Amino acid sequence: TQVTDALRERLGLDFAQANTLEIVDGRLTGRVTGEIVDRAGKARLLRRFAAEAGVPLSQTVAIGDGANDLDMLNAAGLGVAFNA
């Protein structure tokens, strides 16, 4: 996405995923386009990233700040909740 791609490159991350924000005439509309990264989707993405990297889920870390992160936090080897 517009934000996560830049952060992924700058931080040297292998994987990043987020909702795609709609931009019209150079301005954010407040809408999301494409597939929504929801509670279940976050856990699915963590599993996919781990599989693609050949990393066991037991060696993954997930960080979240809300109820929609619970599935991902539970799937990770180390789940970190903050400001939750």
Coordinates of C-alpha atoms in Angstrom, one line a residue, residues 44-55:
R44 CA -3.8 -15.4 7.6
L45 CA -1.2 -13.0 6.4
L46 CA 1.1 -13.8 9.4
R47 CA 0.8 -17.5 8.5
R48 CA 1.5 -16.8 4.8
F49 CA 4.5 -14.5 5.5
A50 CA 6.0 -17.2 7.8
A51 CA 5.4 -19.9 5.3
E52 CA 6.9 -17.9 2.4
A53 CA 10.0 -17.1 4.6
G54 CA 10.3 -20.7 5.9
V55 CA 9.9 -19.5 9.4

